[in-house]
Amino acid sequence: MVTDLADLTLRQFADGRRRGDFTSEEVTRAVLERIARVEPTVHAYLRVDADAALEAARRADRVAPPPAGASALWGAPIALKDNLCTRGVTTTCASRILENFVPPYDATVVERLRASGAVFLGKTNLDEFAMGSSTENSAFGATRNPWDPATIPGGSSGGSAAAVAAGACLAALGSDTGGSIRQPAACCGIVGLKPTYGRVSRYGLMAFASSLDQIGPMARTVEDCALLLEAIAGHDPRDSTSIPGPVPPYAALLGDGRLDGLTVGIVREFFAAGLDAEVERSVRAAVRTLEERGARVREVSLPHGKYSVAVYYILATAEASSNLARYDGVKYGYRAEGARDLIDQYRRTRSAGFGPEVRRRIMLGTYALSSGYYDAYYRKAQQVRTLILNDFTAAFREVDVLAGPTAPTAAFRIGEKSDDPLQMYLSDIFTISVNLAGVPGLSLPCGFTSAGLPIGLQLIGPAFGEETLLRTGHAFQLATDWHTKRPPLVKATAGEVP
Amino acid sequence: MTDRYEVVIGLEVHAQLATKTKVFCGCPTDFGAAANTHVCPVCLGLPGVLPVLNRAAVECIVRTGIALGCAIAPVSRFARKNYFYPDLPKGYQISQYELPVCSGGGVAIGAGAAARTIALTRIHLEEDAGKLIHGENLGDPRQSFVDLNRAGVPLMEIVSEPVLRSPAEARDYLVALRDIVVHLGVCDGNMEQGSYRCDANISLRPRGRETLGTKVELKNMNSFRYVQQALDYEIARQEALLDEGGRVVQETRLFDPKAGTTHSMRRKEEAHDYRYFPDPDLVPLAIDAAFLARVAAAMPELPEARRRRYVESLGLPEYDAGVLTADPALACWFEAAVAAFPKPKTVSNWVMGELLRLLRDAGRDARDCPVPPTELAALLAAVEAGTLTRAQAKGALETMFREGKTAAAAIEAQGPAAPGGGGELAALADRVVAENPDKVAGYRGGKVKLFEFFVGQMMRASGGRSNPDEIRRLLQERLDR
Amino acid sequence: MKITIDQVRYVAELARLDLAPGEEGSLTGQLNAILEYMDQLGEVDTTGIEPTSHVLPLTNVMREDVVHECLTNDEALANAPSAEQGHFAVPKIIE
Ligand SMILES: [Mg+2]
Ligand SMILES: [Zn+2]
């Protein structure tokens, strides 16, 4: 069982707090102590607001939560990826260009979590503007994987994933444009859900690629992800791309662990060359577990999946080149000194303010949209996107859930792919098509490599199929204990609860 | 004007839509607020914010499209137009590119034999940029300043085909189009405040040639007169250039109202590589039959239709109908007066004569006319009843206009009716006409000088104290029908 | 398709980025490797395929024309690198 309050799941926290086993302040304090212990190694956070968190925890302890059901997050210490705007609290997107930016407003998800009584510990690290798969592209230093500090935590939500894995928060929010929740979740041995496009409001999420970005929960269990999703999902009149309609009570619909009647599709192309043998072994074993819980398994094909990285890096960079045009040193953010004139100021500001990967993607996206190339790149990519979407639609006529690896390998070593952008892009090969199709994807731990690094199982559902995904993942976690493992770093530093 | 070259002009009008709030956020659109106070995270382009389309702006453009006979696209899309400028907070303008709301349609100009319809290419919805203020105006010539109050204000861009053939025709088109958008209530038409702006594309080609010459874009013309001046200047400039064997450079030129000339913009325009692409933050607009029907049902009457109705149903001369319908506020005022005093021609005479003179002298327009239409009706009823003469009524109306008095109070202030005035005089006119049937027949047969005979009879009978204008009017009423 | 160093300069100009002399070359190389990978899209037959800009089934998302509260001038300018007399300040612009 739990040896330290910092290792509680959200569910354990909610039950214990309600029973009076501990207060929010006690748990928040335990988490802050854990942060103090692991942060020098992990560097999951860009800022920790200890005083504000303790104050919020005490307030949660003083005030009665709303009626049961909505109260699971009351007083729960949670971390936010630093591309989510927080009113009055610096939000940097891990970029020099926003180093001192203080939003005058809250992202909708932040507003909703506040209303749910969540306690915000601070802002977690990411690849600058969420562009990366390793969190090495942060302007403020890389985050390290708690399972092995020589390896990457994945990215771009590497800070949130590492924080959850290290007990530096009970749960966190991340964002996922091409795998940025699921791939770090896999690397850090936690659960991460990218919801259906439109399920969660993007208002206040600093945009990378608007037609792909989604905010989602990262936690230690599928059940915790369900609790968080319930709190953040739902229609938002401030986001034209958010879907109207009620939010299912996801946590109440997790089921009893049986999967009778469920058909799981194994994506043939996901098990092709390039997939690490240990990863393949664990993922196949995980599928057998689903079968044992009553699911039927069959093979399916997503024939256009192999084009998804190419499509993604055209569409995402094109959108990004436009989304990042607002960072010009006029209204907010960094401004370079000593410019000769306005254009010179723009150039200097943006060249010094953005890191190399961001500049590279702006260049790529600008090129793809520029006169004479739009049809060859942007339009073509949008057409292939249609074919990828059609693949998923066809697959979900046959099966309820798709299963496969989240990433082709476990976490790689820091620096290993920094000089080869294309190799870095290919580490998202299994996650990207999910964003292109707009469907939900869940990554959950399903084993370890011989080097002791976590391996992620990816489950993919049809649009608005979160309920099925979560039920499947929950059944898997009832049958296995991968999600209860803690990194050696945590064991080495954690004390017993008296 | 040149006879060796044919002038080809296309106009782009940016009309600010008469909505309460901006096109993608709830900030107010009123003119004249303190700098950067009508702003929010959305129109400041802060990171992470998202646009949400204003329904009223869509209704305005659809209303315009219906009125101008445009095809309303069943599906239209918003696109981003990417370029850097400090008045453009997001580094892109949300506009429309491939699928605008309206395409085709036209604007009727001229009358009779000169009547012509100027074809439109398209009308699309977009957001305005902010305002740049040159440093001199804020006491620091080394800098420029940005006010984003206007950023995000809804505009419709109305693009004509390049079919206008002269500056005068361009002006007629702009006037006719402004009349329409003002009548539709979709734009206040104020050129000085920039709610109705115009850019022109102009090129010359030797007569008889098919291919268009190199076009120049003209900006900064904030009155109809300036548009005409700028085009005149530009025709002369291009003509001289072509005559010398020179080439026109494709460029943007600014009109200088003081000098009456145009000059090349010093700011280097980029190669117009705007990298348009569909805005992923907004979903398509699908205007269906129900939406169209709703907008059509709420359509105000257009100037042309109203003019026709004034002639056909109210029996007004074309001239009166034209004057009264030129300003929608005046037309409304007139209709309210007619509702209370149902003699359209009498009301029209008073409105076009006395009322417009009073308004003009006071520098006001019908929108803020101090006399309510019902009060003019009351005054005219008094004239008809013979309680006061026309001359007295004129005086009373002036008092009503200047002092805000009611008709009753103004009549009271005029004192008793003049001797021989009002009904008495009318009765006298009836008598004089009835007693001289042969003279009446002669007059009506073409002996117009007999009119003076009747005037003389009247003057004599009233002892020379009556108003000769009034006598003439009463006689005309009886003899000229 | 190959991108030339001149195109890289042109794109940098459009994107308002300064490239150091050495960076131009290395970036051209990296972009070419990526673009070469993207050329595989050429093998997909997309005749008659509608482009997807959105996976959503949504249309006509609109709000009512109702005024909301604005930021104060101080709030609006709070993050500005340079502001004077209620305005954002930028280097002098010549038209
Ligand atoms: Mg325009
Ligand atoms: Zn606003």
PDB file of C-alpha atoms in Angstrom, chain B residues 215-414:
ATOM      1  CA  LYS B 215      -2.535  48.210 -61.898  1.00  0.00           C
ATOM      2  CA  VAL B 216      -1.709  50.545 -59.087  1.00  0.00           C
ATOM      3  CA  GLU B 217      -3.438  50.336 -55.738  1.00  0.00           C
ATOM      4  CA  LEU B 218      -4.530  53.654 -54.234  1.00  0.00           C
ATOM      5  CA  LYS B 219      -5.111  54.124 -50.516  1.00  0.00           C
ATOM      6  CA  ASN B 220      -5.898  56.867 -48.005  1.00  0.00           C
ATOM      7  CA  MET B 221      -8.882  58.479 -49.706  1.00  0.00           C
ATOM      8  CA  ASN B 222     -11.342  59.284 -46.967  1.00  0.00           C
ATOM      9  CA  SER B 223     -13.966  61.231 -48.894  1.00  0.00           C
ATOM     10  CA  PHE B 224     -15.762  60.816 -52.194  1.00  0.00           C
ATOM     11  CA  ARG B 225     -14.019  63.931 -53.480  1.00  0.00           C
ATOM     12  CA  TYR B 226     -10.597  62.521 -52.614  1.00  0.00           C
ATOM     13  CA  VAL B 227     -11.375  59.287 -54.435  1.00  0.00           C
ATOM     14  CA  GLN B 228     -12.167  61.262 -57.543  1.00  0.00           C
ATOM     15  CA  GLN B 229      -9.118  63.523 -57.145  1.00  0.00           C
ATOM     16  CA  ALA B 230      -6.786  60.592 -56.560  1.00  0.00           C
ATOM     17  CA  LEU B 231      -8.106  58.729 -59.582  1.00  0.00           C
ATOM     18  CA  ASP B 232      -7.892  61.848 -61.783  1.00  0.00           C
ATOM     19  CA  TYR B 233      -4.328  62.416 -60.693  1.00  0.00           C
ATOM     20  CA  GLU B 234      -3.399  58.799 -61.197  1.00  0.00           C
ATOM     21  CA  ILE B 235      -4.883  58.700 -64.704  1.00  0.00           C
ATOM     22  CA  ALA B 236      -2.859  61.736 -65.694  1.00  0.00           C
ATOM     23  CA  ARG B 237       0.278  60.271 -64.134  1.00  0.00           C
ATOM     24  CA  GLN B 238      -0.071  56.880 -65.799  1.00  0.00           C
ATOM     25  CA  GLU B 239      -1.019  58.442 -69.120  1.00  0.00           C
ATOM     26  CA  ALA B 240       2.082  60.665 -69.132  1.00  0.00           C
ATOM     27  CA  LEU B 241       4.202  57.680 -68.169  1.00  0.00           C
ATOM     28  CA  LEU B 242       2.803  55.492 -70.943  1.00  0.00           C
ATOM     29  CA  ASP B 243       3.052  58.293 -73.515  1.00  0.00           C
ATOM     30  CA  GLU B 244       6.745  58.630 -72.750  1.00  0.00           C
ATOM     31  CA  GLY B 245       7.111  54.938 -73.383  1.00  0.00           C
ATOM     32  CA  GLY B 246       7.574  54.238 -69.681  1.00  0.00           C
ATOM     33  CA  ARG B 247       6.109  51.408 -67.630  1.00  0.00           C
ATOM     34  CA  VAL B 248       3.681  51.596 -64.752  1.00  0.00           C
ATOM     35  CA  VAL B 249       5.071  49.871 -61.674  1.00  0.00           C
ATOM     36  CA  GLN B 250       2.704  47.649 -59.702  1.00  0.00           C
ATOM     37  CA  GLU B 251       2.684  49.293 -56.288  1.00  0.00           C
ATOM     38  CA  THR B 252       0.577  50.836 -53.566  1.00  0.00           C
ATOM     39  CA  ARG B 253       0.324  54.613 -53.662  1.00  0.00           C
ATOM     40  CA  LEU B 254      -1.038  56.898 -50.990  1.00  0.00           C
ATOM     41  CA  PHE B 255      -3.213  59.880 -51.768  1.00  0.00           C
ATOM     42  CA  ASP B 256      -2.038  63.161 -50.290  1.00  0.00           C
ATOM     43  CA  PRO B 257      -5.166  65.276 -49.797  1.00  0.00           C
ATOM     44  CA  LYS B 258      -3.192  68.499 -49.314  1.00  0.00           C
ATOM     45  CA  ALA B 259      -1.264  68.212 -52.551  1.00  0.00           C
ATOM     46  CA  GLY B 260      -3.989  66.381 -54.456  1.00  0.00           C
ATOM     47  CA  THR B 261      -1.358  63.885 -55.640  1.00  0.00           C
ATOM     48  CA  THR B 262      -0.417  60.260 -54.989  1.00  0.00           C
ATOM     49  CA  HIS B 263       2.974  58.983 -53.908  1.00  0.00           C
ATOM     50  CA  SER B 264       4.533  55.584 -53.620  1.00  0.00           C
ATOM     51  CA  MET B 265       4.383  54.039 -50.152  1.00  0.00           C
ATOM     52  CA  ARG B 266       7.836  54.115 -48.627  1.00  0.00           C
ATOM     53  CA  ARG B 267       7.185  51.031 -46.551  1.00  0.00           C
ATOM     54  CA  LYS B 268       8.239  48.089 -48.629  1.00  0.00           C
ATOM     55  CA  GLU B 269       5.260  45.842 -49.220  1.00  0.00           C
ATOM     56  CA  GLU B 270       6.182  42.207 -49.241  1.00  0.00           C
ATOM     57  CA  ALA B 271       5.509  40.137 -52.294  1.00  0.00           C
ATOM     58  CA  HIS B 272       1.916  39.688 -51.053  1.00  0.00           C
ATOM     59  CA  ASP B 273       2.779  36.194 -49.888  1.00  0.00           C
ATOM     60  CA  TYR B 274       0.024  36.134 -47.280  1.00  0.00           C
ATOM     61  CA  ARG B 275       0.036  32.366 -46.831  1.00  0.00           C
ATOM     62  CA  TYR B 276      -3.745  32.127 -46.542  1.00  0.00           C
ATOM     63  CA  PHE B 277      -5.031  28.934 -44.959  1.00  0.00           C
ATOM     64  CA  PRO B 278      -8.309  27.948 -43.282  1.00  0.00           C
ATOM     65  CA  ASP B 279      -8.411  29.216 -39.689  1.00  0.00           C
ATOM     66  CA  PRO B 280      -8.451  26.085 -37.521  1.00  0.00           C
ATOM     67  CA  ASP B 281      -9.920  28.041 -34.595  1.00  0.00           C
ATOM     68  CA  LEU B 282     -13.191  28.651 -36.423  1.00  0.00           C
ATOM     69  CA  VAL B 283     -15.662  26.212 -37.902  1.00  0.00           C
ATOM     70  CA  PRO B 284     -17.338  26.648 -41.299  1.00  0.00           C
ATOM     71  CA  LEU B 285     -20.328  28.917 -41.666  1.00  0.00           C
ATOM     72  CA  ALA B 286     -23.255  27.061 -43.217  1.00  0.00           C
ATOM     73  CA  ILE B 287     -25.941  29.577 -44.130  1.00  0.00           C
ATOM     74  CA  ASP B 288     -29.060  27.575 -44.783  1.00  0.00           C
ATOM     75  CA  ALA B 289     -32.498  28.519 -46.067  1.00  0.00           C
ATOM     76  CA  ALA B 290     -33.811  29.152 -42.563  1.00  0.00           C
ATOM     77  CA  PHE B 291     -31.005  31.590 -41.786  1.00  0.00           C
ATOM     78  CA  LEU B 292     -31.567  33.376 -45.098  1.00  0.00           C
ATOM     79  CA  ALA B 293     -35.296  33.568 -44.493  1.00  0.00           C
ATOM     80  CA  ARG B 294     -34.734  35.048 -41.040  1.00  0.00           C
ATOM     81  CA  VAL B 295     -32.424  37.720 -42.386  1.00  0.00           C
ATOM     82  CA  ALA B 296     -34.682  38.445 -45.354  1.00  0.00           C
ATOM     83  CA  ALA B 297     -37.681  38.880 -43.054  1.00  0.00           C
ATOM     84  CA  ALA B 298     -35.819  41.504 -41.045  1.00  0.00           C
ATOM     85  CA  MET B 299     -34.672  43.423 -44.145  1.00  0.00           C
ATOM     86  CA  PRO B 300     -35.446  47.115 -44.157  1.00  0.00           C
ATOM     87  CA  GLU B 301     -36.828  48.541 -47.390  1.00  0.00           C
ATOM     88  CA  LEU B 302     -34.103  49.502 -49.843  1.00  0.00           C
ATOM     89  CA  PRO B 303     -33.903  53.052 -51.232  1.00  0.00           C
ATOM     90  CA  GLU B 304     -34.976  51.953 -54.696  1.00  0.00           C
ATOM     91  CA  ALA B 305     -38.027  50.071 -53.461  1.00  0.00           C
ATOM     92  CA  ARG B 306     -38.954  52.907 -51.161  1.00  0.00           C
ATOM     93  CA  ARG B 307     -38.640  55.437 -53.975  1.00  0.00           C
ATOM     94  CA  ARG B 308     -40.922  53.353 -56.142  1.00  0.00           C
ATOM     95  CA  ARG B 309     -43.464  53.079 -53.363  1.00  0.00           C
ATOM     96  CA  TYR B 310     -43.449  56.866 -52.814  1.00  0.00           C
ATOM     97  CA  VAL B 311     -44.215  57.435 -56.486  1.00  0.00           C
ATOM     98  CA  GLU B 312     -46.697  54.630 -56.991  1.00  0.00           C
ATOM     99  CA  SER B 313     -48.578  54.473 -53.704  1.00  0.00           C
ATOM    100  CA  LEU B 314     -48.130  57.948 -52.267  1.00  0.00           C
ATOM    101  CA  GLY B 315     -48.413  59.706 -55.627  1.00  0.00           C
ATOM    102  CA  LEU B 316     -45.286  61.814 -55.124  1.00  0.00           C
ATOM    103  CA  PRO B 317     -43.301  63.185 -58.039  1.00  0.00           C
ATOM    104  CA  GLU B 318     -40.026  61.318 -58.810  1.00  0.00           C
ATOM    105  CA  TYR B 319     -38.074  64.322 -57.603  1.00  0.00           C
ATOM    106  CA  ASP B 320     -39.708  64.376 -54.160  1.00  0.00           C
ATOM    107  CA  ALA B 321     -39.314  60.611 -53.809  1.00  0.00           C
ATOM    108  CA  GLY B 322     -35.613  60.898 -54.623  1.00  0.00           C
ATOM    109  CA  VAL B 323     -34.962  63.630 -52.064  1.00  0.00           C
ATOM    110  CA  LEU B 324     -36.957  61.986 -49.285  1.00  0.00           C
ATOM    111  CA  THR B 325     -35.431  58.520 -49.680  1.00  0.00           C
ATOM    112  CA  ALA B 326     -31.816  59.677 -49.949  1.00  0.00           C
ATOM    113  CA  ASP B 327     -31.531  59.625 -46.179  1.00  0.00           C
ATOM    114  CA  PRO B 328     -33.255  56.745 -44.397  1.00  0.00           C
ATOM    115  CA  ALA B 329     -33.754  58.849 -41.285  1.00  0.00           C
ATOM    116  CA  LEU B 330     -35.481  61.561 -43.318  1.00  0.00           C
ATOM    117  CA  ALA B 331     -37.669  58.981 -45.028  1.00  0.00           C
ATOM    118  CA  CYS B 332     -38.711  57.566 -41.659  1.00  0.00           C
ATOM    119  CA  TRP B 333     -39.468  61.048 -40.355  1.00  0.00           C
ATOM    120  CA  PHE B 334     -41.528  61.793 -43.452  1.00  0.00           C
ATOM    121  CA  GLU B 335     -43.474  58.545 -43.175  1.00  0.00           C
ATOM    122  CA  ALA B 336     -44.295  59.213 -39.543  1.00  0.00           C
ATOM    123  CA  ALA B 337     -45.602  62.666 -40.448  1.00  0.00           C
ATOM    124  CA  VAL B 338     -47.707  61.238 -43.280  1.00  0.00           C
ATOM    125  CA  ALA B 339     -49.151  58.675 -40.920  1.00  0.00           C
ATOM    126  CA  ALA B 340     -50.463  61.543 -38.774  1.00  0.00           C
ATOM    127  CA  PHE B 341     -51.408  63.854 -41.659  1.00  0.00           C
ATOM    128  CA  PRO B 342     -52.240  61.689 -44.655  1.00  0.00           C
ATOM    129  CA  LYS B 343     -51.602  64.202 -47.451  1.00  0.00           C
ATOM    130  CA  PRO B 344     -48.228  63.037 -48.774  1.00  0.00           C
ATOM    131  CA  LYS B 345     -47.613  65.865 -51.237  1.00  0.00           C
ATOM    132  CA  THR B 346     -48.392  68.572 -48.653  1.00  0.00           C
ATOM    133  CA  VAL B 347     -46.090  66.913 -46.109  1.00  0.00           C
ATOM    134  CA  SER B 348     -43.417  66.435 -48.767  1.00  0.00           C
ATOM    135  CA  ASN B 349     -43.538  70.152 -49.672  1.00  0.00           C
ATOM    136  CA  TRP B 350     -42.997  71.127 -46.054  1.00  0.00           C
ATOM    137  CA  VAL B 351     -40.287  68.574 -45.424  1.00  0.00           C
ATOM    138  CA  MET B 352     -38.319  69.329 -48.589  1.00  0.00           C
ATOM    139  CA  GLY B 353     -38.773  73.084 -48.241  1.00  0.00           C
ATOM    140  CA  GLU B 354     -38.949  74.347 -44.680  1.00  0.00           C
ATOM    141  CA  LEU B 355     -37.690  71.403 -42.653  1.00  0.00           C
ATOM    142  CA  LEU B 356     -34.613  70.640 -44.753  1.00  0.00           C
ATOM    143  CA  ARG B 357     -33.707  74.334 -44.779  1.00  0.00           C
ATOM    144  CA  LEU B 358     -33.974  74.527 -40.994  1.00  0.00           C
ATOM    145  CA  LEU B 359     -31.899  71.347 -40.624  1.00  0.00           C
ATOM    146  CA  ARG B 360     -29.261  72.568 -43.047  1.00  0.00           C
ATOM    147  CA  ASP B 361     -28.979  75.957 -41.352  1.00  0.00           C
ATOM    148  CA  ALA B 362     -28.598  74.247 -37.991  1.00  0.00           C
ATOM    149  CA  GLY B 363     -26.026  71.772 -39.360  1.00  0.00           C
ATOM    150  CA  ARG B 364     -28.174  68.822 -38.285  1.00  0.00           C
ATOM    151  CA  ASP B 365     -29.776  65.926 -40.047  1.00  0.00           C
ATOM    152  CA  ALA B 366     -33.087  64.149 -39.786  1.00  0.00           C
ATOM    153  CA  ARG B 367     -31.712  61.764 -37.158  1.00  0.00           C
ATOM    154  CA  ASP B 368     -31.656  64.552 -34.600  1.00  0.00           C
ATOM    155  CA  CYS B 369     -34.476  66.749 -35.855  1.00  0.00           C
ATOM    156  CA  PRO B 370     -35.881  68.593 -32.818  1.00  0.00           C
ATOM    157  CA  VAL B 371     -39.404  68.665 -34.243  1.00  0.00           C
ATOM    158  CA  PRO B 372     -41.275  65.380 -33.941  1.00  0.00           C
ATOM    159  CA  PRO B 373     -43.098  64.370 -37.156  1.00  0.00           C
ATOM    160  CA  THR B 374     -46.440  64.367 -35.313  1.00  0.00           C
ATOM    161  CA  GLU B 375     -45.974  68.040 -34.470  1.00  0.00           C
ATOM    162  CA  LEU B 376     -45.535  68.999 -38.119  1.00  0.00           C
ATOM    163  CA  ALA B 377     -48.702  67.021 -38.756  1.00  0.00           C
ATOM    164  CA  ALA B 378     -50.510  69.053 -36.067  1.00  0.00           C
ATOM    165  CA  LEU B 379     -49.288  72.274 -37.635  1.00  0.00           C
ATOM    166  CA  LEU B 380     -50.458  71.253 -41.099  1.00  0.00           C
ATOM    167  CA  ALA B 381     -53.835  70.282 -39.694  1.00  0.00           C
ATOM    168  CA  ALA B 382     -54.133  73.793 -38.282  1.00  0.00           C
ATOM    169  CA  VAL B 383     -53.303  75.312 -41.684  1.00  0.00           C
ATOM    170  CA  GLU B 384     -55.877  73.125 -43.317  1.00  0.00           C
ATOM    171  CA  ALA B 385     -58.488  74.084 -40.766  1.00  0.00           C
ATOM    172  CA  GLY B 386     -57.716  77.700 -41.577  1.00  0.00           C
ATOM    173  CA  THR B 387     -56.594  78.651 -38.083  1.00  0.00           C
ATOM    174  CA  LEU B 388     -53.378  80.060 -39.484  1.00  0.00           C
ATOM    175  CA  THR B 389     -51.873  81.064 -42.776  1.00  0.00           C
ATOM    176  CA  ARG B 390     -49.012  79.293 -44.449  1.00  0.00           C
ATOM    177  CA  ALA B 391     -46.778  82.227 -43.668  1.00  0.00           C
ATOM    178  CA  GLN B 392     -47.727  82.014 -40.011  1.00  0.00           C
ATOM    179  CA  ALA B 393     -47.179  78.268 -40.069  1.00  0.00           C
ATOM    180  CA  LYS B 394     -43.660  78.798 -41.384  1.00  0.00           C
ATOM    181  CA  GLY B 395     -42.960  81.080 -38.476  1.00  0.00           C
ATOM    182  CA  ALA B 396     -44.485  78.607 -36.065  1.00  0.00           C
ATOM    183  CA  LEU B 397     -42.367  75.756 -37.434  1.00  0.00           C
ATOM    184  CA  GLU B 398     -39.243  77.840 -36.987  1.00  0.00           C
ATOM    185  CA  THR B 399     -40.219  78.482 -33.356  1.00  0.00           C
ATOM    186  CA  MET B 400     -40.893  74.783 -32.854  1.00  0.00           C
ATOM    187  CA  PHE B 401     -37.520  73.922 -34.372  1.00  0.00           C
ATOM    188  CA  ARG B 402     -35.488  76.460 -32.413  1.00  0.00           C
ATOM    189  CA  GLU B 403     -37.326  76.438 -29.097  1.00  0.00           C
ATOM    190  CA  GLY B 404     -38.573  72.897 -29.031  1.00  0.00           C
ATOM    191  CA  LYS B 405     -42.207  74.096 -28.680  1.00  0.00           C
ATOM    192  CA  THR B 406     -45.166  71.949 -29.606  1.00  0.00           C
ATOM    193  CA  ALA B 407     -47.297  73.017 -32.577  1.00  0.00           C
ATOM    194  CA  ALA B 408     -50.057  74.167 -30.232  1.00  0.00           C
ATOM    195  CA  ALA B 409     -47.678  76.303 -28.180  1.00  0.00           C
ATOM    196  CA  ALA B 410     -46.105  77.806 -31.280  1.00  0.00           C
ATOM    197  CA  ILE B 411     -49.490  78.641 -32.807  1.00  0.00           C
ATOM    198  CA  GLU B 412     -50.533  80.229 -29.533  1.00  0.00           C
ATOM    199  CA  ALA B 413     -47.376  82.334 -29.569  1.00  0.00           C
ATOM    200  CA  GLN B 414     -48.174  83.534 -33.113  1.00  0.00           C
TER     201      GLN B 414
END
